[in-house]
Amino acid sequence: MRRPRTLRARLTLFFASAVLGTLLLYGGVVTAVLVTGEWWEQRGDAPGKRHEGLFDDALQSLGAMVLTTPLAVLGATALGGALARSALAPLREARDRVRAARASELDLSLPLRGTGDEWDELASTLNGLLADARASLARIQTFTADAAHELRTPLTVILGETEVTLRRERTPEEYRRALGVVLDETQRLSRLVDALLQLARADAGTRVLRPEPVDLHLLARTALHRTEQLLAARGQRLTLELTGGPTRVQGSPVLLAHVLDNLLSNARRHARQRIRVALDATDTEARVTVSDDGPGVDPAFLPRLFQRFARADAARTGEGTGLGLALSRTLAEAHGGTLDYARSSDGESRFTLHLPNPLEAPGPPPAAGSVRADRTRG
């Protein structure tokens, strides 16, 4: 099997060929000049005068060049090899670093010579790509560890409750209580798995959304109706309000509905008496604000509010999974928008979804200061 030529061998061959070609061209030019000069001298001499041959000087020069060509080729090969080795030094160092790097951590950076040449540009580009890959790997590792921890907790409760219950015969009430615990933890597990699935889909679909016109007012009204039904089922009493008129954007109605459901679910857990959804739009963006009159977010927890699996309840005994707000922000960013939180001066907790490029709403615009499209009490 023929052994492929190395890059160094190719560069050396290229350099030696370039030197040999230059010598041949130079010899041809010298020969032509000598022959032309000799012909020009003989042209003006008297007839019968003895002359040297036109090619005598040229042949002497060519002979000298032929004798020295092997030495020139050997010198060019040696010099070309040395130059190629020097030029490829960063490549060898990069190879050594890649061999020593661990794939599990991507602890790798390519060497920069500080010359600003093509190698430095390539190394800088690859180093940027490696930095992004390291950050992505770190996020995946953190996400996996958190997901495993969150999944293990309800599974541990289910296994423990089942084992304890089966150790001896129980009364119907004890079986009913144990099954209630298993049901609660299974529902929590189901919500967590669903949130993880939604988050994975959102991450994968960040750049592949197929937007379509979405009526935010209709989405909000439908989401409030679902919240109203849930409040009634749980016996909670909260006032639900929707203000603003038809507001349309380009996006995914399924994903934006999921954002509204998450924000309303979060508000429902913390509101004391009222949840309010407000819609408004400017020439550049549409805003959906979900407010509640709850105690608000602890200032110490604010930096982690939108982090995955971040929960203000350190004991993690609440209803949430710690993924709803993180998922909502991811979905907002997938639409080119943002999701932020602020505490208003009148004591409301406000999550505002900003979506770019609102569409012209069908029908007449809402009257200034118009209040409520729906008001309901659970």
XYZ file of C-alpha atoms in Angstrom:
378
model
C 0.000 0.000 0.000
C 1.371 3.352 -1.020
C 2.210 5.560 1.939
C 0.625 9.005 1.634
C 2.948 11.948 1.538
C 3.096 14.080 4.634
C 2.345 17.787 4.502
C 6.006 18.481 5.272
C 7.118 16.302 2.327
C 4.664 18.084 0.055
C 5.945 21.503 1.102
C 9.576 20.398 0.660
C 8.830 19.018 -2.812
C 7.004 22.198 -3.711
C 9.917 24.359 -2.564
C 12.532 22.228 -4.406
C 10.396 22.217 -7.571
C 10.049 25.977 -7.367
C 13.834 26.391 -7.066
C 14.494 23.969 -9.955
C 11.924 25.690 -12.165
C 13.431 29.067 -11.379
C 16.905 27.816 -12.310
C 15.663 26.388 -15.615
C 13.884 29.619 -16.465
C 16.905 31.653 -15.454
C 19.195 29.419 -17.603
C 16.915 29.802 -20.606
C 16.891 33.571 -20.265
C 20.712 33.731 -19.864
C 21.193 31.522 -22.930
C 18.881 33.680 -25.032
C 20.672 36.851 -23.907
C 24.125 35.414 -24.691
C 23.082 34.139 -28.124
C 21.369 37.403 -28.983
C 24.372 39.453 -27.840
C 26.791 37.341 -29.864
C 24.624 37.627 -32.962
C 24.397 41.378 -32.544
C 28.218 41.724 -32.296
C 28.837 39.597 -35.383
C 26.225 41.424 -37.399
C 28.335 44.593 -37.781
C 31.717 42.874 -38.524
C 33.334 42.719 -41.984
C 32.638 39.662 -44.078
C 35.285 36.933 -43.749
C 36.248 37.817 -40.234
C 36.505 34.781 -38.034
C 33.885 34.578 -35.326
C 33.108 32.402 -32.387
C 30.020 30.236 -32.628
C 26.760 31.838 -31.522
C 26.207 29.186 -28.876
C 29.778 28.893 -27.498
C 29.271 31.226 -24.514
C 25.733 29.973 -23.995
C 26.899 26.345 -23.941
C 29.551 27.182 -21.378
C 26.980 28.838 -19.179
C 24.536 25.969 -19.614
C 27.282 23.490 -18.776
C 28.072 25.349 -15.593
C 24.404 25.405 -14.662
C 23.959 21.697 -15.380
C 26.925 20.869 -13.160
C 25.651 22.998 -10.308
C 21.960 22.032 -10.615
C 22.190 18.861 -8.445
C 23.801 20.886 -5.678
C 21.099 23.550 -6.036
C 18.361 20.912 -5.871
C 19.903 19.268 -2.805
C 20.303 22.638 -1.126
C 16.753 23.621 -2.014
C 15.423 20.324 -0.631
C 17.309 20.698 2.630
C 16.327 24.330 3.017
C 12.737 23.577 2.016
C 12.524 20.791 4.578
C 13.831 23.055 7.328
C 11.440 25.857 6.398
C 8.504 23.447 6.180
C 9.346 22.026 9.601
C 9.470 25.514 11.064
C 6.211 26.512 9.397
C 4.450 23.391 10.676
C 5.632 23.768 14.274
C 2.236 25.166 15.498
C 0.502 22.272 13.791
C 2.648 19.754 15.668
C 2.012 21.541 18.951
C -1.733 21.496 18.235
C -1.488 17.755 17.537
C 0.278 17.148 20.839
C -2.348 19.173 22.726
C -5.191 17.287 21.056
C -3.587 13.975 22.022
C -3.255 15.100 25.630
C -6.758 16.576 25.857
C -9.589 14.679 27.470
C -12.725 14.423 25.386
C -14.905 14.380 28.515
C -13.834 17.916 29.420
C -12.685 19.390 26.103
C -9.810 21.009 28.022
C -8.110 22.062 24.804
C -6.928 25.263 23.194
C -4.787 25.610 20.098
C -1.534 27.617 20.213
C -1.414 31.200 18.949
C 1.843 32.684 17.678
C 0.688 36.281 17.817
C 1.626 36.929 14.197
C -1.911 37.411 12.954
C -1.313 35.060 10.048
C -3.603 32.375 8.634
C -2.665 29.931 11.390
C -3.567 32.412 14.125
C -6.903 33.092 12.422
C -7.640 29.373 12.170
C -6.546 28.721 15.755
C -8.636 31.641 17.068
C -11.702 30.389 15.223
C -11.259 26.844 16.499
C -10.556 28.079 20.047
C -13.843 30.007 19.962
C -15.645 26.901 18.768
C -14.015 24.828 21.511
C -15.008 27.402 24.138
C -18.637 27.196 22.988
C -18.451 23.401 23.046
C -17.038 23.462 26.613
C -19.817 25.777 27.766
C -22.425 23.580 26.085
C -20.905 20.452 27.644
C -20.915 22.082 31.074
C -24.581 23.017 30.678
C -25.454 19.489 29.600
C -23.567 17.979 32.544
C -25.258 20.323 35.002
C -28.652 19.737 33.425
C -28.175 15.953 33.501
C -27.084 15.975 37.132
C -30.007 18.188 38.154
C -32.475 16.091 36.155
C -31.176 12.892 37.743
C -31.477 14.443 41.197
C -35.012 15.675 40.557
C -36.128 12.342 39.102
C -34.556 10.349 41.915
C -36.444 12.169 44.667
C -40.018 11.108 43.722
C -38.805 7.646 42.746
C -37.203 7.252 46.169
C -40.421 8.332 47.874
C -42.495 5.905 45.771
C -40.138 2.981 46.455
C -39.884 3.774 50.166
C -43.621 4.173 50.631
C -44.326 0.962 48.713
C -41.740 -1.090 50.630
C -42.949 0.132 54.007
C -46.584 -0.516 53.121
C -45.900 -4.081 51.933
C -44.019 -5.170 55.053
C -47.268 -6.224 56.716
C -50.983 -6.217 56.241
C -52.534 -2.738 56.403
C -55.958 -1.351 57.010
C -57.906 0.056 54.038
C -57.218 3.562 55.323
C -53.481 2.908 55.451
C -53.504 1.497 51.917
C -55.508 4.514 50.772
C -53.012 6.906 52.375
C -50.038 5.064 50.850
C -51.623 5.070 47.406
C -52.301 8.767 47.800
C -48.595 9.382 48.447
C -47.647 7.243 45.438
C -50.181 9.101 43.274
C -48.860 12.507 44.318
C -45.260 11.535 43.627
C -46.186 9.896 40.319
C -47.980 13.064 39.224
C -44.955 15.089 40.229
C -42.750 12.692 38.281
C -45.034 12.987 35.267
C -44.930 16.797 35.384
C -41.160 16.727 35.656
C -40.727 14.353 32.717
C -43.120 16.456 30.642
C -41.188 19.632 31.491
C -37.880 17.965 30.614
C -39.327 16.821 27.305
C -40.617 20.304 26.523
C -37.274 21.807 27.453
C -35.382 19.362 25.231
C -37.734 20.159 22.336
C -37.314 23.883 22.933
C -33.525 23.562 22.940
C -33.573 21.505 19.752
C -36.079 23.751 18.014
C -34.554 27.099 18.867
C -33.616 27.763 15.251
C -36.272 25.791 13.447
C -39.510 27.465 14.472
C -42.100 27.790 11.762
C -43.869 30.986 12.765
C -47.462 31.712 11.930
C -49.816 34.530 12.946
C -50.807 34.148 16.603
C -53.558 36.042 18.397
C -52.110 36.628 21.863
C -55.461 37.832 23.183
C -57.115 34.567 22.216
C -54.240 32.560 23.733
C -54.421 34.524 26.992
C -58.185 34.154 27.227
C -57.929 30.404 26.671
C -55.115 30.063 29.207
C -57.145 32.001 31.786
C -60.088 29.715 31.151
C -57.901 26.677 31.882
C -56.642 28.357 35.044
C -60.203 29.113 36.081
C -61.145 25.452 35.707
C -58.125 24.395 37.746
C -58.969 26.877 40.496
C -62.504 25.564 40.637
C -61.287 21.987 40.862
C -58.979 22.858 43.752
C -61.426 25.086 45.551
C -59.195 28.169 45.274
C -60.638 31.652 44.978
C -58.739 34.156 42.861
C -59.770 37.004 40.612
C -58.577 36.600 37.034
C -58.391 39.652 34.769
C -57.471 40.156 31.149
C -56.830 43.643 29.785
C -55.861 44.878 26.361
C -57.179 44.123 22.913
C -56.296 41.899 19.957
C -52.536 41.576 19.657
C -50.980 39.451 16.939
C -47.407 38.278 16.472
C -45.541 35.716 14.407
C -44.791 32.581 16.379
C -45.856 29.136 17.426
C -49.310 29.140 19.084
C -48.539 25.865 20.878
C -45.282 27.100 22.402
C -46.628 30.543 23.295
C -49.643 28.916 24.950
C -47.209 26.830 26.980
C -45.434 30.011 28.106
C -48.730 31.551 29.247
C -49.702 28.351 31.073
C -46.368 28.333 32.897
C -46.637 31.987 33.908
C -50.229 31.573 35.081
C -49.329 28.400 36.980
C -46.537 30.274 38.719
C -48.859 33.194 39.513
C -51.562 30.827 40.792
C -49.165 29.337 43.340
C -48.210 32.718 44.760
C -51.186 35.060 44.278
C -53.218 36.093 47.317
C -56.351 37.443 45.616
C -55.694 38.456 42.038
C -53.976 37.445 38.801
C -53.922 39.906 35.944
C -52.868 39.450 32.304
C -52.234 42.638 30.323
C -51.592 42.893 26.578
C -50.158 45.868 24.753
C -48.085 46.496 21.664
C -45.861 49.134 20.108
C -44.506 49.391 16.588
C -41.604 47.127 17.478
C -42.851 44.676 20.071
C -45.834 43.065 21.764
C -45.898 42.613 25.533
C -47.775 40.132 27.659
C -47.564 40.870 31.381
C -48.733 38.330 33.952
C -49.052 39.920 37.396
C -50.048 38.616 40.785
C -50.398 40.186 44.219
C -48.273 37.578 45.940
C -45.249 38.221 48.151
C -42.868 38.360 45.173
C -39.497 36.792 44.600
C -36.900 36.861 47.340
C -34.185 39.328 46.178
C -31.537 36.735 47.076
C -33.164 34.294 44.679
C -33.537 36.717 41.743
C -30.199 35.853 40.047
C -31.319 32.214 39.835
C -34.963 32.867 39.003
C -34.736 31.657 35.377
C -32.142 28.939 35.939
C -33.173 25.375 35.343
C -34.151 23.474 38.484
C -33.789 26.624 40.564
C -36.477 26.696 43.252
C -36.972 29.194 46.026
C -38.333 26.347 48.142
C -35.084 24.799 49.367
C -36.917 21.731 50.611
C -38.502 21.269 47.159
C -41.778 20.316 48.664
C -43.826 22.690 46.543
C -45.817 21.985 43.424
C -43.354 23.371 40.897
C -40.555 21.493 39.185
C -38.110 24.378 38.890
C -38.297 24.204 35.095
C -41.351 26.288 34.208
C -39.722 29.726 34.157
C -36.526 28.416 32.548
C -38.591 26.744 29.838
C -40.668 29.889 29.333
C -37.588 32.046 28.859
C -36.129 29.502 26.411
C -39.366 29.549 24.404
C -39.422 33.365 24.463
C -35.869 33.484 23.133
C -36.814 30.938 20.473
C -39.283 33.553 19.232
C -36.634 36.273 19.259
C -38.102 37.747 22.434
C -37.333 37.943 26.129
C -38.961 37.167 29.447
C -38.144 39.192 32.539
C -39.392 39.788 36.060
C -39.928 42.952 38.048
C -41.667 43.988 41.241
C -43.984 46.914 40.580
C -44.333 49.941 42.819
C -47.858 48.854 43.797
C -46.580 45.525 45.113
C -47.306 43.268 42.154
C -44.999 40.583 40.829
C -44.816 41.003 37.064
C -43.457 38.615 34.464
C -43.348 40.348 31.076
C -43.027 38.476 27.806
C -41.599 40.664 25.026
C -42.156 39.471 21.455
C -40.783 41.346 18.427
C -42.500 42.582 15.285
C -46.200 42.581 16.183
C -48.617 42.176 13.294
C -51.420 44.562 12.533
C -54.376 43.389 14.581
C -57.594 42.624 12.707
C -60.591 44.765 13.532
C -60.702 48.130 15.303
C -57.952 48.934 17.809
C -58.888 48.747 21.492
C -59.980 51.951 23.142
C -57.357 53.705 25.188
C -57.439 52.565 28.787
C -59.917 49.782 28.050
C -60.105 47.280 30.844
C -60.871 43.608 30.831
C -61.936 41.333 28.122
C -62.787 38.766 30.753
C -63.171 38.800 34.471
C -63.839 35.705 36.437
C -63.675 34.532 39.963
C -62.813 31.011 40.859
